[in-house]
XYZ file of C-alpha atoms in Angstrom:
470
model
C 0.000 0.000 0.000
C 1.222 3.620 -0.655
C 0.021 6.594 1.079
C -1.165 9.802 -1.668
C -0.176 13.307 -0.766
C -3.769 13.735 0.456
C -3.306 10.861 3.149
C -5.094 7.892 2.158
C -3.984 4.837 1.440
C -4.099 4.118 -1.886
C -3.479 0.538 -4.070
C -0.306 -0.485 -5.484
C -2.362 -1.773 -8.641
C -2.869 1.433 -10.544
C -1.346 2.680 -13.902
C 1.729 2.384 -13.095
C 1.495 -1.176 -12.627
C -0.305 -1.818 -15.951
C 2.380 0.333 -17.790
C 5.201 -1.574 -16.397
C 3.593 -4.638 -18.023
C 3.553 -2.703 -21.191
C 7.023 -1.301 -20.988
C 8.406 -5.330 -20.608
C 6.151 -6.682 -23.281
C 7.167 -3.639 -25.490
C 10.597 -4.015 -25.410
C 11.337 -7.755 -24.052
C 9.164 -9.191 -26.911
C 10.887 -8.934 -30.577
C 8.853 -5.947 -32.352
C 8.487 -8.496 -35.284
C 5.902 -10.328 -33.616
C 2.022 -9.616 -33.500
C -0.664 -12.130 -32.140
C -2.168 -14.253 -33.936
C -5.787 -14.392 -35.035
C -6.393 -10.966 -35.206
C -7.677 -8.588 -38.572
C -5.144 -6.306 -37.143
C -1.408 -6.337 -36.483
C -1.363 -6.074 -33.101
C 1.692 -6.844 -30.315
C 0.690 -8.060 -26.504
C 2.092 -4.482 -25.925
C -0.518 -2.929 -28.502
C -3.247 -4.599 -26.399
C -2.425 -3.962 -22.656
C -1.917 -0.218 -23.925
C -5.637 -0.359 -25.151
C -6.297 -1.731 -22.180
C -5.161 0.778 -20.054
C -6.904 3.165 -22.218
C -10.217 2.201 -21.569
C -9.442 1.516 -17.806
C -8.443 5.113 -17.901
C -12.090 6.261 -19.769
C -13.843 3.760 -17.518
C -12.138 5.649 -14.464
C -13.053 9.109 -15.080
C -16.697 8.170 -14.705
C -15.903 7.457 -11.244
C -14.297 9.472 -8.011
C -13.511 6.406 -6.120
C -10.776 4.790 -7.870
C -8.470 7.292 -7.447
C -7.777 8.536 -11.069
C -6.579 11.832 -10.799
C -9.084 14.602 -12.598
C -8.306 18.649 -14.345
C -6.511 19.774 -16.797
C -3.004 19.623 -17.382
C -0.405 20.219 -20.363
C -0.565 17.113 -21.064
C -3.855 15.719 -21.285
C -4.131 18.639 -23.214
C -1.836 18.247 -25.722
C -2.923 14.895 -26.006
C -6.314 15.792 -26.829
C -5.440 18.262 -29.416
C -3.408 15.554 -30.845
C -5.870 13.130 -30.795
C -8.331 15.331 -32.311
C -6.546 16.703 -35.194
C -5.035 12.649 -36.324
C -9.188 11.968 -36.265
C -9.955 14.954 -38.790
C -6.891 13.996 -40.935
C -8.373 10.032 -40.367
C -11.613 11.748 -41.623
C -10.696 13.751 -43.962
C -8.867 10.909 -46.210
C -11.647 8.792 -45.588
C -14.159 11.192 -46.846
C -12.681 10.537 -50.701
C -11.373 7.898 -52.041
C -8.184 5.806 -50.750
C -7.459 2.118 -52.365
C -8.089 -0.742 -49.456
C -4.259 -1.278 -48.889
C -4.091 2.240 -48.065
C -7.595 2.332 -46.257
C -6.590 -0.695 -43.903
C -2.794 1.118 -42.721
C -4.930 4.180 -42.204
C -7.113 2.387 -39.694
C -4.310 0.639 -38.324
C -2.302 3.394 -37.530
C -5.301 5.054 -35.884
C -5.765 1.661 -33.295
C -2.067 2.371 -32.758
C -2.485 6.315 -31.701
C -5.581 5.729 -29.153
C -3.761 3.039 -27.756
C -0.365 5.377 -26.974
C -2.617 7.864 -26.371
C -4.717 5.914 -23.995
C -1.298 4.719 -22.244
C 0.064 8.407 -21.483
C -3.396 9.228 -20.182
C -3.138 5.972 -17.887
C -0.073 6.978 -17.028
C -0.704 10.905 -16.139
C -3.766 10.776 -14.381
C -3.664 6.994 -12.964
C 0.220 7.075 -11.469
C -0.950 8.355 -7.787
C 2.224 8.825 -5.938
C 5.969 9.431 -6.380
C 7.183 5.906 -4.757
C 4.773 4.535 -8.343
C 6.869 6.824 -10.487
C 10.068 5.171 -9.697
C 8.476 1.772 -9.835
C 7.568 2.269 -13.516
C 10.992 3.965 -14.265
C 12.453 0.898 -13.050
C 11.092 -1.458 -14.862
C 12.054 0.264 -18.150
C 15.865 0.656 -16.813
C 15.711 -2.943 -16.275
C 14.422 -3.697 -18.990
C 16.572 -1.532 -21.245
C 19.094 -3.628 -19.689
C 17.907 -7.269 -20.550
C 17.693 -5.762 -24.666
C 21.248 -4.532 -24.349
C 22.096 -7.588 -23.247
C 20.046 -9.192 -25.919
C 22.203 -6.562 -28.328
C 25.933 -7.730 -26.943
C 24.717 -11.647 -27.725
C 24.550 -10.178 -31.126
C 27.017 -7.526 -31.651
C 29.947 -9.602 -30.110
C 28.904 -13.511 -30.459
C 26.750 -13.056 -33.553
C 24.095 -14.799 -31.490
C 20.627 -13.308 -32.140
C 18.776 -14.414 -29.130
C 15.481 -12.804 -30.233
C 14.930 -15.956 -32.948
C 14.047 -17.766 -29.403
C 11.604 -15.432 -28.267
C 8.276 -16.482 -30.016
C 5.621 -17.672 -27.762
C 3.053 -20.127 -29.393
C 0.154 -17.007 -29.724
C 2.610 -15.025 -31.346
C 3.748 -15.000 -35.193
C 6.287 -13.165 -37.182
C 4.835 -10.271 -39.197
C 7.968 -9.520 -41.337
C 10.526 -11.373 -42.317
C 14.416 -10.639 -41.788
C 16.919 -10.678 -39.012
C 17.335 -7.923 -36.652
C 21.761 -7.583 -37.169
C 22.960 -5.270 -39.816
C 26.464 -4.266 -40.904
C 28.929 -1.216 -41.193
C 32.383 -0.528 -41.709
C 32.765 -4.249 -40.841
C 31.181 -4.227 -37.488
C 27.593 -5.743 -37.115
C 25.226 -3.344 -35.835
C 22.309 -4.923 -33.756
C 19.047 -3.794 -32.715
C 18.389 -5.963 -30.391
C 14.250 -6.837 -29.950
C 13.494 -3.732 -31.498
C 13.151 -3.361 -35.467
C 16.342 -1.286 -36.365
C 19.975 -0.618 -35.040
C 18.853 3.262 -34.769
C 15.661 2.561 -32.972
C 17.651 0.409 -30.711
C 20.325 3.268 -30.246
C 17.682 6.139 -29.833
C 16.037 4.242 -27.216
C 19.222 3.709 -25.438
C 19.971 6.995 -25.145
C 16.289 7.810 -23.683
C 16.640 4.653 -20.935
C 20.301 5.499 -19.984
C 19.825 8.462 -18.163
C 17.511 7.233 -15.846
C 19.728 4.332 -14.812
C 22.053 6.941 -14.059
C 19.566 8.700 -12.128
C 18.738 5.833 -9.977
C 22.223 5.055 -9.125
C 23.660 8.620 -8.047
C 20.254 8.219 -5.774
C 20.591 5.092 -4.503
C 24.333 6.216 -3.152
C 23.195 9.146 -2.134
C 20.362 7.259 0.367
C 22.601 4.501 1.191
C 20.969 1.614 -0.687
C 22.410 -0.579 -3.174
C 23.359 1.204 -6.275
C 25.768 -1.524 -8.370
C 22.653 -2.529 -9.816
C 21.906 0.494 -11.394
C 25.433 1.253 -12.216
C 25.201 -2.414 -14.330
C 21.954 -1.409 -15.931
C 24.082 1.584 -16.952
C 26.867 -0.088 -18.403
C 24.723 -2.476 -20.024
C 22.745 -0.015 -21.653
C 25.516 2.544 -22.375
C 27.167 -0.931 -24.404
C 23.896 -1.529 -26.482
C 23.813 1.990 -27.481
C 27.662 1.874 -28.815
C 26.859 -1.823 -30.365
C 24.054 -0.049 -32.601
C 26.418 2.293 -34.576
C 24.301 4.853 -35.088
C 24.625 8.517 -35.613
C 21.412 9.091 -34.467
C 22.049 7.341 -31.002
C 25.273 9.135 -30.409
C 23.225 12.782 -31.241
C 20.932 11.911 -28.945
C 22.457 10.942 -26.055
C 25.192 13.651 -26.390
C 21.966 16.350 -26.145
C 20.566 14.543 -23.331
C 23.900 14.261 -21.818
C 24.325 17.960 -21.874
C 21.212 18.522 -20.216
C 21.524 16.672 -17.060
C 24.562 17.765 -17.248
C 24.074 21.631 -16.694
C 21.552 20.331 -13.956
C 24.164 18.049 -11.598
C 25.757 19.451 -8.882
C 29.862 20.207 -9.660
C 31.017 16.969 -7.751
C 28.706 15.040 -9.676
C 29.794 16.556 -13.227
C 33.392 15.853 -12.486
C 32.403 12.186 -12.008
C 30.254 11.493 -14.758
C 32.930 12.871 -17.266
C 35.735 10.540 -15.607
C 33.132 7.805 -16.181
C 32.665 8.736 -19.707
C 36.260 8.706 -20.380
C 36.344 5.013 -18.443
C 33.708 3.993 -20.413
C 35.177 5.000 -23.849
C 38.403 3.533 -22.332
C 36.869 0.224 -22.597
C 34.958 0.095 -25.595
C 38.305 0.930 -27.121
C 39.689 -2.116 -25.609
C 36.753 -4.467 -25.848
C 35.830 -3.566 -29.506
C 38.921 -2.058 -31.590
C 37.601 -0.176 -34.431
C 34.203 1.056 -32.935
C 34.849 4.294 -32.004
C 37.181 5.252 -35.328
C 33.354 4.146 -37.222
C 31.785 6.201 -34.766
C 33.893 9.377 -35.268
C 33.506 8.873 -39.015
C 30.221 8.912 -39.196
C 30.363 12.739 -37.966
C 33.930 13.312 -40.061
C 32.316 12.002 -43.463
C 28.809 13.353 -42.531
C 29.179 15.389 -45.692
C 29.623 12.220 -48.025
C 28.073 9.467 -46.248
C 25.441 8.165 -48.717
C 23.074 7.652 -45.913
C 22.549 11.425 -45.162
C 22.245 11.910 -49.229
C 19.319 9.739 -49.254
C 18.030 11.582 -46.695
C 17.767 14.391 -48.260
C 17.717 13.920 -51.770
C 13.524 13.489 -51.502
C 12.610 16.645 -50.452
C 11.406 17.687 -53.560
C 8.718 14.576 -53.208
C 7.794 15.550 -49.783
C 7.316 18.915 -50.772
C 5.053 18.065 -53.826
C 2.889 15.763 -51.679
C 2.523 18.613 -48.592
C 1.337 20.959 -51.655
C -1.559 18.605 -52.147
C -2.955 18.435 -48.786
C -1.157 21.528 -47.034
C -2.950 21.562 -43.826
C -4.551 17.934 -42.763
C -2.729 15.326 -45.247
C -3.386 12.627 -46.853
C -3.863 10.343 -44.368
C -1.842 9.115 -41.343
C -0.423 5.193 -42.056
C -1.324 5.499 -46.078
C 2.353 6.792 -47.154
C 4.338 3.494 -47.182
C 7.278 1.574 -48.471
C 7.593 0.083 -51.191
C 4.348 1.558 -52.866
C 5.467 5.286 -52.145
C 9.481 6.499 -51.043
C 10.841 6.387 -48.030
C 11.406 9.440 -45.635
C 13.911 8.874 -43.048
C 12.432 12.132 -41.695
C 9.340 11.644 -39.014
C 8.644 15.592 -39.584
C 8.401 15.152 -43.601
C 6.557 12.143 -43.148
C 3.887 13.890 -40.636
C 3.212 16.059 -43.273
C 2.883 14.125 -45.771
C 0.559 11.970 -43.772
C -1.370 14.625 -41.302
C -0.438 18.348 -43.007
C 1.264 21.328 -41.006
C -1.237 20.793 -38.257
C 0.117 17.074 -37.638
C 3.528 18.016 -37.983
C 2.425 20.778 -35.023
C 0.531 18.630 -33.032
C 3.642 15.851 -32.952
C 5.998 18.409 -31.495
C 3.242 19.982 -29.389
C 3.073 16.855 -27.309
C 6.677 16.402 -26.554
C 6.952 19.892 -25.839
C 4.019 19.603 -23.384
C 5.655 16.378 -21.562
C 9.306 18.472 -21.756
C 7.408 21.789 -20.213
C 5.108 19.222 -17.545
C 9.068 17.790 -16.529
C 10.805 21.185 -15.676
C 7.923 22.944 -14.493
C 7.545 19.945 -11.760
C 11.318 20.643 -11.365
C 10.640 23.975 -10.573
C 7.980 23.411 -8.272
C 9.503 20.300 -6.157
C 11.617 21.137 -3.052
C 12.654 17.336 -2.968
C 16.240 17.299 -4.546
C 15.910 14.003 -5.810
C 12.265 14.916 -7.479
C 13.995 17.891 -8.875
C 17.041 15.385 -10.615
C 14.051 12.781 -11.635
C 12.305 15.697 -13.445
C 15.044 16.979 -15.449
C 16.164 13.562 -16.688
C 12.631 13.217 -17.822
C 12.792 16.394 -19.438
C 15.968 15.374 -21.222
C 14.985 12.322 -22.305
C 11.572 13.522 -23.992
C 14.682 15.773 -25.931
C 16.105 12.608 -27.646
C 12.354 11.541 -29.901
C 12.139 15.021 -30.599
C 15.608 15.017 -31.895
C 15.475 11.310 -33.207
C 12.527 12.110 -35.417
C 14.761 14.422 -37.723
C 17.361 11.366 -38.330
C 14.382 8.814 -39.027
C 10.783 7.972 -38.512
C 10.066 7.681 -35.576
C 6.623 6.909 -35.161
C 6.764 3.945 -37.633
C 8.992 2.337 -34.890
C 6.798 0.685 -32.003
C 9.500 0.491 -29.504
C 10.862 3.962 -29.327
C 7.558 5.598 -30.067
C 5.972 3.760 -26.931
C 8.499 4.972 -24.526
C 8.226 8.042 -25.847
C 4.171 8.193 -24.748
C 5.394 6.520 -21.454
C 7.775 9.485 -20.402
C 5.022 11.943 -21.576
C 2.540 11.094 -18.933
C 5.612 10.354 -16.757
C 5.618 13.668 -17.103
C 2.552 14.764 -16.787
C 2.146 12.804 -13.639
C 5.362 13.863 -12.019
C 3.920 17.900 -12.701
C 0.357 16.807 -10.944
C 2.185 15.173 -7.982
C 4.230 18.448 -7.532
C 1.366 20.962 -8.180
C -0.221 18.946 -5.204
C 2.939 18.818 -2.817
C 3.055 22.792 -3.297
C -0.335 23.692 -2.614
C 0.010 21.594 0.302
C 2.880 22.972 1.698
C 1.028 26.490 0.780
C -1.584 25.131 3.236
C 0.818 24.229 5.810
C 2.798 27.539 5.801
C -0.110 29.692 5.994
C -1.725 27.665 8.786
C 2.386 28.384 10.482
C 1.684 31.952 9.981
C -1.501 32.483 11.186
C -0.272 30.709 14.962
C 2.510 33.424 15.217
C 2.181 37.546 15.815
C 4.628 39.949 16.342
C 5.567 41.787 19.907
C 6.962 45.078 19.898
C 9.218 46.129 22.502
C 8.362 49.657 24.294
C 11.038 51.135 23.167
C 8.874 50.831 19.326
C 11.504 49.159 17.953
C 12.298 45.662 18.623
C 10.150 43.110 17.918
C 10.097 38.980 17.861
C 8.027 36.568 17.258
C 5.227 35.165 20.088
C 3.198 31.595 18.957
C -0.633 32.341 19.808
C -2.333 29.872 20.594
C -5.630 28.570 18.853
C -8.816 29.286 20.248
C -10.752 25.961 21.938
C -12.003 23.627 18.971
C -10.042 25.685 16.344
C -7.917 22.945 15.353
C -11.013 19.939 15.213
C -12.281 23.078 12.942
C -9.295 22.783 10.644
């Protein structure tokens, strides 16, 4: 049982707990494979995020489960965003779109409720702070069972995700999940591609870091965290990607302008330590890694990026505003963006394309206004790491596209109404201390001394049945 900031005991089974199923059947379970049986292509994670969107609508017909209620950036952003993929789902609908086309467009709009319905699970349904960190952990630790999973593959050549298929699951794609470059596999682990992988490493790392600079500081055991660290520090090196390195070198630079001096001094001799052995363990890996920023110029990869912007801008031109359709652009019938912001508005217009960065921007607002608000140092820390990992998707979705990627894109949603739930749980803990210190200074009054000048305080005490009235 955990006690609320209002005092009452509240159950341990709430949204958190439901999202930390989702968060180990998201990323534990190869993205490849869907359930069986179903018109849809759905993962167990797909489901228990639908799931805990409808026990979130079923809860906000009640007051006695708990579920927090109001307005907040979040569940407004959400809303907006939510409402503006259902005109553009509307919209294309309204004419003509061939049944291939027709059936991605409903797919992809099962697959937005259902994030959407997991943030608002997670915003309104996570009830106290001791819940946050219980979700959080789960996704450190399981960020460190697919970076284990990645080093299998990376350094054995052992792709453990081939034994992963349960008997009520199937394969929706075929391929293997290792690729190459400059003679070095890159892996990406249970997740669909080496830069997912890495972009999701560089979201989950900072919060193992988090948890073990805490768990020193309070005198528990903190090697555990400091493995998950490692672990997941390795997997994002092992998935040699550009992306993964921009992104946790802009988170990195966040929480680091946040940490105390002490602590900055020791996370950059543990960077160096680190690099020190990846040098050692893997000879060649960082010389591919620099060169993918010394040759950034000439590496094909970032010509093909860019060489269809001419395409993307003829399709916006067509359907400026709302799209064509979100899920009906897709390989190989149409070309490929390796841009999530060209492909948003190509899919949902300029108002999807604002709507996608208004809800990161709401969870990154959410974060360091709870920051601000908290008194709790280790609150304070949580919130800025959150903050700085909601950075990495929004930085991530300029390098590839990101919302075609289930893994990264549900972690993303995840940390949103981690957010969101970390700014309602300090909006609460300041009005109550509000309470508390204006209670404090109604029980004092001032003296003053005959001489008319020196005063100090005297405590007066409450009048009979004053405090039973309070």
């Amino acid at each position: 049982m955990v006690a609320d900031l209002s005092g009452r005991t509240a159950s341990r089974t709430d949204g958190a707990t439901l999202a930390v199923l989702f968060t180990f059947s998201l990323m534990i379970i190869p993205a490849r494979l869907v359930l069986k049986g179903l018109p849809l292509s759905l993962t167990p994670a797909n489901v228990l995020s639908l799931i805990a969107g409808l026990a979130w609508m079923c809860a906000t017909f009640t007051t006695t489960l708990g579920l927090a209620k109001g307005r907040t950036p979040v569940r407004t952003a959400l809303f907006v965003y939510v409402v503006a993929l259902l005109a553009t789902y509307g919209l294309a609908n309204y004419g003509y779109l061939p049944s291939d086309e027709r059936n991605l467009a409903d797919h992809a709009l099962v697959l937005v409720l259902a994030n959407v319905g997991l943030a608002l699970a997670i915003c309104d349904g996570v009830r106290s702070r001791e819940r946050v960190d219980f979700l959080l952990k789960g996704v450190v630790v399981a960020g460190a069972i697919i970076a284990i999973i990645a080093a299998f593959q990376f350094l054995v050549d052992l792709d453990l995700t081939k034994y992963l298929e349960l008997p009520v699951l199937r394969f929706a794609s075929e391929g293997g999940d290792v690729d190459a470059r400059d003679s070095l596999r890159r892996v990406a682990s249970t997740t669909a591609h080496p830069i997912e992988f890495g972009v999701l490493s560089a979201m989950v790392l900072p919060l193992a870091v988090h948890y073990g600079f805490k768990a020193k500081s309070l005198g528990q055991p903190a090697l555990r965290w400091w493995l998950c660290a490692l672990l997941i520090g390795m997997g994002l090196m092992f998935s040699i990607s550009r992306s993964a390195v921009l992104s946790v070198g802009i988170v990195g630079f966040i929480v680091f302008l946040g940490w105390p001096g002490r602590r900055k001094l020791q996370a950059l001799l543990v960077v160096l330590a680190f690099l020190a052995l990846m040098r050692v363990m893997v000879p060649g890996l960082l010389n591919t890694l620099y060169g993918l920023f010394a040759n950034f110029g000439t590496d094909s990869s970032v010509q093909y990026r860019t060489h269809d912007y001419s395409v993307a801008a003829t399709e916006m031109s067509k359907h400026l505003w709302l799209g064509r359709g979100i899920g009906t652009w897709y390989a190989p019938k149409y070309q490929v963006f390796d841009n999530q912001y060209i492909l948003s508005g190509v899919e949902s217009g300029v108002i999807g394309i604002a709507v996608l960065v208004g809800i990161f921007l709401s969870g990154i607002f959410s974060a360091l206004r709870a920051r601000y608000l908290s008194t709790d140092p280790w609150a304070r820390d949580l919130a800025l790491t959150i903050a700085a990992c909601l950075v990495a998707p929004v930085v991530g979705a300029a390098t590839f596209d990101l919302l075609s990627f289930a893994t990264v894109t549900g972690i993303s949603f995840l940390l949103i109404g981690v957010a969101g739930a970390l700014l309602r749980l300090a909006t609460a803990e300041a009005a109550q201390q509000a309470i508390m210190g204006t209670e404090a200074t109604q029980r004092w009054s001032w003296r003053t001394g005959r001489d008319g000048t020196t005063s100090w305080p005297v405590f007066r005490r409450p009048a009979p049945g004053a405090s039973a009235r309070r």
